[in-house]
PDB file of C-alpha atoms in Angstrom:
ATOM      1  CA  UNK A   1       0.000   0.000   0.000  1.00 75.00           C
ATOM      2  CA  UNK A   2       1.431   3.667  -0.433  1.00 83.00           C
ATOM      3  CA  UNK A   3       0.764   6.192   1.713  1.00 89.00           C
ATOM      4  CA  UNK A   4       3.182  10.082   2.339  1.00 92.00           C
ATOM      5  CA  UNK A   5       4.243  11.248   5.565  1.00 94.00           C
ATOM      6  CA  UNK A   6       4.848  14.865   6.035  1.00 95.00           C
ATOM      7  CA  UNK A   7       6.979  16.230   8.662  1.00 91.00           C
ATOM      8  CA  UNK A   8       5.971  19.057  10.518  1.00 91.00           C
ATOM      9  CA  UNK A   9       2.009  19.956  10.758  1.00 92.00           C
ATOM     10  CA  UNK A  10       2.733  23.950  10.975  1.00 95.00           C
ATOM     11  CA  UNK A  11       5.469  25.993   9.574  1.00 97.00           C
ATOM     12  CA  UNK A  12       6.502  29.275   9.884  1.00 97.00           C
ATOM     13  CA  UNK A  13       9.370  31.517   7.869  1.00 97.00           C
ATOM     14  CA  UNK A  14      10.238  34.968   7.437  1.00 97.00           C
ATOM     15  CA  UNK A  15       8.753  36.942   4.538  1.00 97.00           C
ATOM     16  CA  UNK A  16      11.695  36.024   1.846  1.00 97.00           C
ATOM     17  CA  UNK A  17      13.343  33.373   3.908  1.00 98.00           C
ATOM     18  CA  UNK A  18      13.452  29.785   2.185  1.00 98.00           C
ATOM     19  CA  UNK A  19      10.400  27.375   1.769  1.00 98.00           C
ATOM     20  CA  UNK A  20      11.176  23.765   2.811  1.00 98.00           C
ATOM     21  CA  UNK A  21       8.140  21.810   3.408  1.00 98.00           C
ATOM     22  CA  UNK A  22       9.228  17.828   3.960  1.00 97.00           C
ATOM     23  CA  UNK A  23       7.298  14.967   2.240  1.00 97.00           C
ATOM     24  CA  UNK A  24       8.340  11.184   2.284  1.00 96.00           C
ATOM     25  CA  UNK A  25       6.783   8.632   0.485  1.00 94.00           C
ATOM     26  CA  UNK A  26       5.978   4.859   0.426  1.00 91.00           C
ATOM     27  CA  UNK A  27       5.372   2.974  -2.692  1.00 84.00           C
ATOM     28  CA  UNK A  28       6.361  -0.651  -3.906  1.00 79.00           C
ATOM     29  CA  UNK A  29       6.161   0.597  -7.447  1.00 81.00           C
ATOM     30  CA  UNK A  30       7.429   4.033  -8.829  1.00 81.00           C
ATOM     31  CA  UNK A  31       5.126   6.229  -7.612  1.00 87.00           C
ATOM     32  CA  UNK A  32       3.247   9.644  -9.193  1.00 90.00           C
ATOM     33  CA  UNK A  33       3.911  12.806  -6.349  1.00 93.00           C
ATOM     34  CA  UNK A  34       1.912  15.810  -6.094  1.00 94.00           C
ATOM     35  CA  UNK A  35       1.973  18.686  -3.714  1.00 96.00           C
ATOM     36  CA  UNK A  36      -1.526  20.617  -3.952  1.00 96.00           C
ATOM     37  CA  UNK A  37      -2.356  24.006  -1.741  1.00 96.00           C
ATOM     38  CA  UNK A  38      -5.115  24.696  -0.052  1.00 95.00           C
ATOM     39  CA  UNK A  39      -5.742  28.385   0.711  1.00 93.00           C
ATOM     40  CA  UNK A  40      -8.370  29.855   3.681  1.00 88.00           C
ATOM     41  CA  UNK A  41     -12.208  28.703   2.394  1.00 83.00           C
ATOM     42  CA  UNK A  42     -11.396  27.434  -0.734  1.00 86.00           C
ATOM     43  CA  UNK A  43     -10.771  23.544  -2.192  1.00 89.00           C
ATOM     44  CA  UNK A  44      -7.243  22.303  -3.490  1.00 93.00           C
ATOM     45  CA  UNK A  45      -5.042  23.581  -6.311  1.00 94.00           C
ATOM     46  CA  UNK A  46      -2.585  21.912  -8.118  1.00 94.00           C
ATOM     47  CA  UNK A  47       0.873  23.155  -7.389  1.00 95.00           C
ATOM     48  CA  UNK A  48       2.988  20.486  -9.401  1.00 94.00           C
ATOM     49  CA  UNK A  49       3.158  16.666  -9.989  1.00 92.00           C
ATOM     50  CA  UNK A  50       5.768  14.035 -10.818  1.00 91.00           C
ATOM     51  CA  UNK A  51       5.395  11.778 -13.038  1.00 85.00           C
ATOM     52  CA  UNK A  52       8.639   9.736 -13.931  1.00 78.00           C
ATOM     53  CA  UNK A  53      10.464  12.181 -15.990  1.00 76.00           C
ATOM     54  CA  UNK A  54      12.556  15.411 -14.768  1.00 84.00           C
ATOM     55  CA  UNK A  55      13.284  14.822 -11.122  1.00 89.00           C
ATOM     56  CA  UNK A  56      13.471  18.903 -10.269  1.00 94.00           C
ATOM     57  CA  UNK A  57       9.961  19.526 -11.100  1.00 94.00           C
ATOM     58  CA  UNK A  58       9.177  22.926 -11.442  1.00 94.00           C
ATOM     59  CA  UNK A  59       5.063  24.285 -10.325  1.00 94.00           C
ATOM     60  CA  UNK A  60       3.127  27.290 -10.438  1.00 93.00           C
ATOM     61  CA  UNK A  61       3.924  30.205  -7.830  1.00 93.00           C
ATOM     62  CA  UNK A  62       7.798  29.875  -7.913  1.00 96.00           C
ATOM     63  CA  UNK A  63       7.729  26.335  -6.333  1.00 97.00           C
ATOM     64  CA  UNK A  64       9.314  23.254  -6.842  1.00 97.00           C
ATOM     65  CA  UNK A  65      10.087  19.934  -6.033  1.00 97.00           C
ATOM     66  CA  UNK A  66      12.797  17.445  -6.215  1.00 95.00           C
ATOM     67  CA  UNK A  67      12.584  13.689  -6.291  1.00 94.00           C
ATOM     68  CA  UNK A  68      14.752  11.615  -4.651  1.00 94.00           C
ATOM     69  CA  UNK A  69      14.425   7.474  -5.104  1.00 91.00           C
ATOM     70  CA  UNK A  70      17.344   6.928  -2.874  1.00 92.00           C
ATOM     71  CA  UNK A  71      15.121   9.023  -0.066  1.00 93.00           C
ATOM     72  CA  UNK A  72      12.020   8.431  -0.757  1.00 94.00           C
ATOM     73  CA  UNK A  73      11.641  11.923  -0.092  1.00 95.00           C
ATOM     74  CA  UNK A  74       9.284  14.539  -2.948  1.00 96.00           C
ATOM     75  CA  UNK A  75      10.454  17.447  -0.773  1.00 97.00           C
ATOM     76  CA  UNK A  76       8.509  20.915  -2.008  1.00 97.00           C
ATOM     77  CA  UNK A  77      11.002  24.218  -2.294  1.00 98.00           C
ATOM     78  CA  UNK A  78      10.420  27.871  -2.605  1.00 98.00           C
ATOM     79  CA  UNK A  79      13.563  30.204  -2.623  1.00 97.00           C
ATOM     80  CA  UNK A  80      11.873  33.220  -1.247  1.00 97.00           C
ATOM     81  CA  UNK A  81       8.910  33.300   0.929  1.00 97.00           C
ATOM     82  CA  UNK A  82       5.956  35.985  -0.208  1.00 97.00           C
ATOM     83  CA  UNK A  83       2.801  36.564   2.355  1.00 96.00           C
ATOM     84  CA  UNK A  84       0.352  35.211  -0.413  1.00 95.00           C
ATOM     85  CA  UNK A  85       2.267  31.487   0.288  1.00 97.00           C
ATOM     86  CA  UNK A  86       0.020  31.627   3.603  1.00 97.00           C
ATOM     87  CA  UNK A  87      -1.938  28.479   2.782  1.00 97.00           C
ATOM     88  CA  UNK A  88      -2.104  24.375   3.761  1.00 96.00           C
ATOM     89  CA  UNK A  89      -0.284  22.324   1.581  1.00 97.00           C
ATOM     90  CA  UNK A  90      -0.910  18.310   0.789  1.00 96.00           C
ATOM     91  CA  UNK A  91       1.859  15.923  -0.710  1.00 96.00           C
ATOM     92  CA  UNK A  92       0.060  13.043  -2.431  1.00 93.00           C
ATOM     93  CA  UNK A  93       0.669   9.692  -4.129  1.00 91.00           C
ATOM     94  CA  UNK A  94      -0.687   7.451  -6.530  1.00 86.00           C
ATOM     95  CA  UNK A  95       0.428   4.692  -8.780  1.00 78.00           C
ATOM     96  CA  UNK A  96       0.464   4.205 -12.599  1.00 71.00           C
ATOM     97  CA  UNK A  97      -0.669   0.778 -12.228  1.00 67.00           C
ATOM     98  CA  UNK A  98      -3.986  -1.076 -11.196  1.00 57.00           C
ATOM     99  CA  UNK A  99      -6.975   1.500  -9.839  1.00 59.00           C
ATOM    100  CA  UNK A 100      -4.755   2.687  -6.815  1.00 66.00           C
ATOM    101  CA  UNK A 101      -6.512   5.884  -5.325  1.00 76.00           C
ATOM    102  CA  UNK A 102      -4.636   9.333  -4.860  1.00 84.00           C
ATOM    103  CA  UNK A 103      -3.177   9.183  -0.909  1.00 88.00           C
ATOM    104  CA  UNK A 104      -2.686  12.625   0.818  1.00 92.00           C
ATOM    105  CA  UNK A 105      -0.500  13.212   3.489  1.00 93.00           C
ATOM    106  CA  UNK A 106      -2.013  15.107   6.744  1.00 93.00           C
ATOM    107  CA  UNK A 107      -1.042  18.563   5.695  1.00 94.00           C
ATOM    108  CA  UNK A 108       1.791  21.104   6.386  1.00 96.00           C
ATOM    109  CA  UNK A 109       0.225  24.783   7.499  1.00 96.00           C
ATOM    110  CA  UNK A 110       2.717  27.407   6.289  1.00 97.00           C
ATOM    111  CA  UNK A 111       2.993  31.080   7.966  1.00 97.00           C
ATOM    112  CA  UNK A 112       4.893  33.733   6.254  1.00 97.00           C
ATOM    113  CA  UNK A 113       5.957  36.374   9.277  1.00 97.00           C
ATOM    114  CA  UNK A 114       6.413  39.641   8.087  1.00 95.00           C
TER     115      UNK A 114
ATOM    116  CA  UNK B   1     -14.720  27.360 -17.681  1.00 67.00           C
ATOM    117  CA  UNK B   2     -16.797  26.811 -14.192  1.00 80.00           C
ATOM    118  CA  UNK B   3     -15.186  25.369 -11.864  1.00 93.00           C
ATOM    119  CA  UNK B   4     -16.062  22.423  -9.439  1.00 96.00           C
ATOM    120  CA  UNK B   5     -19.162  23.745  -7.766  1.00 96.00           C
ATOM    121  CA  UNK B   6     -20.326  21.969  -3.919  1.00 97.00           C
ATOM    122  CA  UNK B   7     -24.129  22.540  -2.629  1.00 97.00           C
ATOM    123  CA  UNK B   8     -24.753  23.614   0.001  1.00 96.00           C
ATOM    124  CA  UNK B   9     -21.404  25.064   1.407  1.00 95.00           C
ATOM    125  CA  UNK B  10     -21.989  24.598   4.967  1.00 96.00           C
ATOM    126  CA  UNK B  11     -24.528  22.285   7.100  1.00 96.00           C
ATOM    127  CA  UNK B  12     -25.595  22.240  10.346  1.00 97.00           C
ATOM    128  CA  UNK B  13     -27.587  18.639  11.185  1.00 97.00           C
ATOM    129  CA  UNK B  14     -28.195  16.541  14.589  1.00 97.00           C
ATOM    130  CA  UNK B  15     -27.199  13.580  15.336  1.00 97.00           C
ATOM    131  CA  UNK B  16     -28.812  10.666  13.572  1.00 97.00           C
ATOM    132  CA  UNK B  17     -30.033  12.444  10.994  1.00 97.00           C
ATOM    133  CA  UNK B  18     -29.566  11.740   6.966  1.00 97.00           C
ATOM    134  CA  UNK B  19     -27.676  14.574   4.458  1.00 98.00           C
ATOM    135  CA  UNK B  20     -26.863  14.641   1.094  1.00 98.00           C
ATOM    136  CA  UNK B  21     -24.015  17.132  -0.444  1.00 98.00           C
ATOM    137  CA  UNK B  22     -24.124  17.461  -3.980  1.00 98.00           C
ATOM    138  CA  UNK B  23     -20.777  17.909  -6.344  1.00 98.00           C
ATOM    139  CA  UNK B  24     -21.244  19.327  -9.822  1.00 98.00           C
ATOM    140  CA  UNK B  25     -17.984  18.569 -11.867  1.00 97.00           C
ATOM    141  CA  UNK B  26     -16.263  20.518 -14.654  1.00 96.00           C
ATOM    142  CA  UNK B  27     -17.563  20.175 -18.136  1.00 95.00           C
ATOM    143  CA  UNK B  28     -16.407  17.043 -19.569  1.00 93.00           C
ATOM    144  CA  UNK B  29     -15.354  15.515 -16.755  1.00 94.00           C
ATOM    145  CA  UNK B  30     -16.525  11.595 -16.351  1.00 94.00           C
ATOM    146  CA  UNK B  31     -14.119  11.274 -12.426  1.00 94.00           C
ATOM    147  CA  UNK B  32     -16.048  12.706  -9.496  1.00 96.00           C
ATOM    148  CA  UNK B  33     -13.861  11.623  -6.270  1.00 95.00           C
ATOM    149  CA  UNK B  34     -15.092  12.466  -2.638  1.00 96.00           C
ATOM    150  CA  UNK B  35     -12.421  13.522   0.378  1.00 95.00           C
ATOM    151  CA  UNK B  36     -13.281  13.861   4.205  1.00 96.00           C
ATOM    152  CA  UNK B  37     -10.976  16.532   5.738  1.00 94.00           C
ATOM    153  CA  UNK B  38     -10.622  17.294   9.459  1.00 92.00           C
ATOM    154  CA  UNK B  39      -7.714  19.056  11.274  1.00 85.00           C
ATOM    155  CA  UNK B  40      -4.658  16.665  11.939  1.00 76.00           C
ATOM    156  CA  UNK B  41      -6.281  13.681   9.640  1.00 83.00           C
ATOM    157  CA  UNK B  42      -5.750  15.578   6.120  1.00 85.00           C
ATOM    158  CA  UNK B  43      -7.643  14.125   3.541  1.00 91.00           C
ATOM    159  CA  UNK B  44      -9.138  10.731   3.847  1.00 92.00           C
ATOM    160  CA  UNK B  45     -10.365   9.018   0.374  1.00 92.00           C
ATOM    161  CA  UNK B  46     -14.286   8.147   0.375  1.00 95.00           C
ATOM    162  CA  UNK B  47     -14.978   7.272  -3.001  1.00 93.00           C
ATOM    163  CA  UNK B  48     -14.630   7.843  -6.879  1.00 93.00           C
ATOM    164  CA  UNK B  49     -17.300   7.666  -9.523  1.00 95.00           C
ATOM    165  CA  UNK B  50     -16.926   7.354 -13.395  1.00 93.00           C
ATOM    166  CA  UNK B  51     -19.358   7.281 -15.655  1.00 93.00           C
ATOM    167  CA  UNK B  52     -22.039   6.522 -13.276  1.00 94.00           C
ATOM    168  CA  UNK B  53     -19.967   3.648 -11.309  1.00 94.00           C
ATOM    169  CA  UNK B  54     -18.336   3.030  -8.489  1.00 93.00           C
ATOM    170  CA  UNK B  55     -14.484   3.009  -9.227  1.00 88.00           C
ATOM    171  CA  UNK B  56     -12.531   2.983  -6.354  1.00 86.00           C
ATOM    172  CA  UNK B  57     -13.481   3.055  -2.437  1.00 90.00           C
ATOM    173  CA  UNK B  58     -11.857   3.853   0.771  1.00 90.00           C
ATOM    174  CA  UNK B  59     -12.504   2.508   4.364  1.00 90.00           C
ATOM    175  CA  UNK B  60     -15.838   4.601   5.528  1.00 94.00           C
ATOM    176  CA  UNK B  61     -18.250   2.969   6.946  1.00 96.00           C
ATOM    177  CA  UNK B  62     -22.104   1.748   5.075  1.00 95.00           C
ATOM    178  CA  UNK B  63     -23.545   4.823   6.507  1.00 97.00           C
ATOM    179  CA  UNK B  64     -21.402   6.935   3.624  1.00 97.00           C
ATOM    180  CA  UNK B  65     -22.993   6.234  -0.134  1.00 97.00           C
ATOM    181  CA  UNK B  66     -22.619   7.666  -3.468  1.00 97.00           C
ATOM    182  CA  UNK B  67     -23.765   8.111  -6.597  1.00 97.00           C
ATOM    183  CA  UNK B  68     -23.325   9.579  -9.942  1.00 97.00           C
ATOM    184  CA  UNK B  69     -26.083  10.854 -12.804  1.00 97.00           C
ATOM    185  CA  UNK B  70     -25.984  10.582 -16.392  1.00 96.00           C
ATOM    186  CA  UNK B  71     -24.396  14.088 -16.507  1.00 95.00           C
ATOM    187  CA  UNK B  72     -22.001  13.192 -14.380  1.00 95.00           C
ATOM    188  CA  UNK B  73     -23.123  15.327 -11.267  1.00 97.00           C
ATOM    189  CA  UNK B  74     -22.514  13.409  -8.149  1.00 98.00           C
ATOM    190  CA  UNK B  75     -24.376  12.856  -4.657  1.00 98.00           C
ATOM    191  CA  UNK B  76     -22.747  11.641  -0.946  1.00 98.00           C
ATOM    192  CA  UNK B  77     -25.219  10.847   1.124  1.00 98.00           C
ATOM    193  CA  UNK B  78     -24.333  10.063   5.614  1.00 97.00           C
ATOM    194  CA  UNK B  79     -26.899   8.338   7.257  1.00 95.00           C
ATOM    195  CA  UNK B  80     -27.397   8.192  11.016  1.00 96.00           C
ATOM    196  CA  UNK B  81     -25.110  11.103  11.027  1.00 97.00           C
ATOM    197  CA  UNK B  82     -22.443  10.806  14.228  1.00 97.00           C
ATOM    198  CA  UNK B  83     -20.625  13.942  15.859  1.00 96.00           C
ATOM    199  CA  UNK B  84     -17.351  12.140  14.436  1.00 94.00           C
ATOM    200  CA  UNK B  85     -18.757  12.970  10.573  1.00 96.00           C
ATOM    201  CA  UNK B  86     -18.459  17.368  11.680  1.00 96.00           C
ATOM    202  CA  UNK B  87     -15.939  18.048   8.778  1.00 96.00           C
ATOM    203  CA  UNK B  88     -15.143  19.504   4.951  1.00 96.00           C
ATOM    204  CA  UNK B  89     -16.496  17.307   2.609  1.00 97.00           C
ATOM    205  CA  UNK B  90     -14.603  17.919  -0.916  1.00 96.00           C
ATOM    206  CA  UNK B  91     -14.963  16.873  -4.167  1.00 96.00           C
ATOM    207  CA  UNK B  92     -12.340  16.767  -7.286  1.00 95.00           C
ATOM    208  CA  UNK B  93     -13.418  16.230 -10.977  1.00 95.00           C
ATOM    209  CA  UNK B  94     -10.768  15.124 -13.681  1.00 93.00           C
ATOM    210  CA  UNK B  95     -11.373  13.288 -17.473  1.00 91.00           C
ATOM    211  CA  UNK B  96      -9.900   9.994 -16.887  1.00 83.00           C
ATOM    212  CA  UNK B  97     -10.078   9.787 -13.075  1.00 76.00           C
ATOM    213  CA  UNK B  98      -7.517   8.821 -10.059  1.00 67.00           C
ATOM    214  CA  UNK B  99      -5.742   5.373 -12.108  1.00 65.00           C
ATOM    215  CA  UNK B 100      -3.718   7.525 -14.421  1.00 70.00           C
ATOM    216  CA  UNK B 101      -1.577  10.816 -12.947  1.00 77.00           C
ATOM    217  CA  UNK B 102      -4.214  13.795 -13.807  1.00 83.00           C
ATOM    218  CA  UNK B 103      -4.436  16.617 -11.910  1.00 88.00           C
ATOM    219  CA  UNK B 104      -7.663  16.883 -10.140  1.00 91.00           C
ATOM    220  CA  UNK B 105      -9.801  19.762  -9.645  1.00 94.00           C
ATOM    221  CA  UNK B 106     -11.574  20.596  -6.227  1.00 95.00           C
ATOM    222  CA  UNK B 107     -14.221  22.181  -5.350  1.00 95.00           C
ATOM    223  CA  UNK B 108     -14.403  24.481  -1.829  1.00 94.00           C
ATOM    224  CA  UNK B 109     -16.177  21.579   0.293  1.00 95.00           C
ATOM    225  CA  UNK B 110     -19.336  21.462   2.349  1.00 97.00           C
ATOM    226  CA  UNK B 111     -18.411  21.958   5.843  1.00 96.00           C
ATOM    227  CA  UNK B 112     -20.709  19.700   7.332  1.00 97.00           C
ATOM    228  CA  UNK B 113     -21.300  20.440  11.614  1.00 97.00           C
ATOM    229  CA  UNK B 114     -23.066  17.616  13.366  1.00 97.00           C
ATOM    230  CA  UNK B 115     -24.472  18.499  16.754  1.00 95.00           C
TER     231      UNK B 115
END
């Protein structure tokens, strides 16, 4: 079974610091990773997804994402923090084979102090 | 292009009573998939539709159902509603659904309160 565990529930940087937000993964077959955001009162948006080719994987907003096999790790990266970031954001998995549903991890809350 | 659009947005019920959210998906799309969200549990997988069946499910209880219309519009219905079912209900539309690696599209929930 697959399943993503992301470490840390809430956290906070400095307008313009670094964005590091930590997602490992668990999958017995290559997997397909997604980070979505969630901001206040409104459903999920796509923010990038992996899907076997480029490891760096670049999204919308400035962020991206690396994947690391030898990890396990899909971690999500943002060079310089802007107070719009403010938002939840899900890591997910899936698989390209059988009818395996998408799997979200529990959700990283992100607060940009200005 | 409308978006993924959730009736009604928020619900307040009692306990052991019946509701039924309804999801209208994006033009075109055949994948309606329902999510349970409550703080420190993320997003835990109910169901997916496509095409008017039953795809894929995830470990809810009987009392949670679904369906889908013709036009692809889908219903969740709770039964004997428990304070432990007080969450956002979402749902996310897509073409082909959850078995290949398309982004899905959500829609901003039904916060559902059970007292």
């Amino acid at each position: 079974a697959q399943s993503v565990t992301q470490l840390g529930s809430h956290v906070s940087v400095s307008e313009g610091a670094l964005v590091l937000l930590r997602c490992n993964y668990s999958s017995s077959v290559p997997p397909y990773l997604f980070w979505y955001v969630q901001y206040p009162n409104q459903g999920l948006q796509l923010l990038l997804k992996y899907t076997s080719a480029a490891t760096l994987v670049k999204g919308i907003n400035g962020f991206e994402a690396e994947f690391k096999k030898s990890e396990t790790s899909f971690h999500l990266t943002k060079p310089s923090a802007h107070m719009s970031d403010a938002a939840e954001y899900f890591c997910a998995v899936s698989t390209p084979f059988g009818n395996e549903k998408l799997t979200f991890g529990t959700g990283t809350r992100l607060t940009i102090i200005p | 292009k409308a978006g993924v659009t959730q009736t009604p947005r928020y619900l307040i019920k009692t306990r052991g009573q019946q509701v039924t959210l309804s999801c209208s998906p994006i033009s075109g799309h055949r994948s309606v998939s329902w999510y349970q969200q409550t703080p420190g549990q993320g997003l835990q997988f109910l169901f997916e539709y496509f095409s008017e069946t039953q795809r894929n499910k995830g470990n809810f209880p009987g009392r949670f159902s679904g369906r889908q219309f013709s036009n692809s519009r889908s219903e969740m219905n709770v039964s004997t509603l428990e304070l432990g079912d007080s969450a956002l209900y979402l749902c996310a539309s897509s073409r082909q659904g959850m078995a290949t690696n398309e982004k899905l599209f959500f829609g901003s929930g039904t916060q559902l309160s059970v007292l």
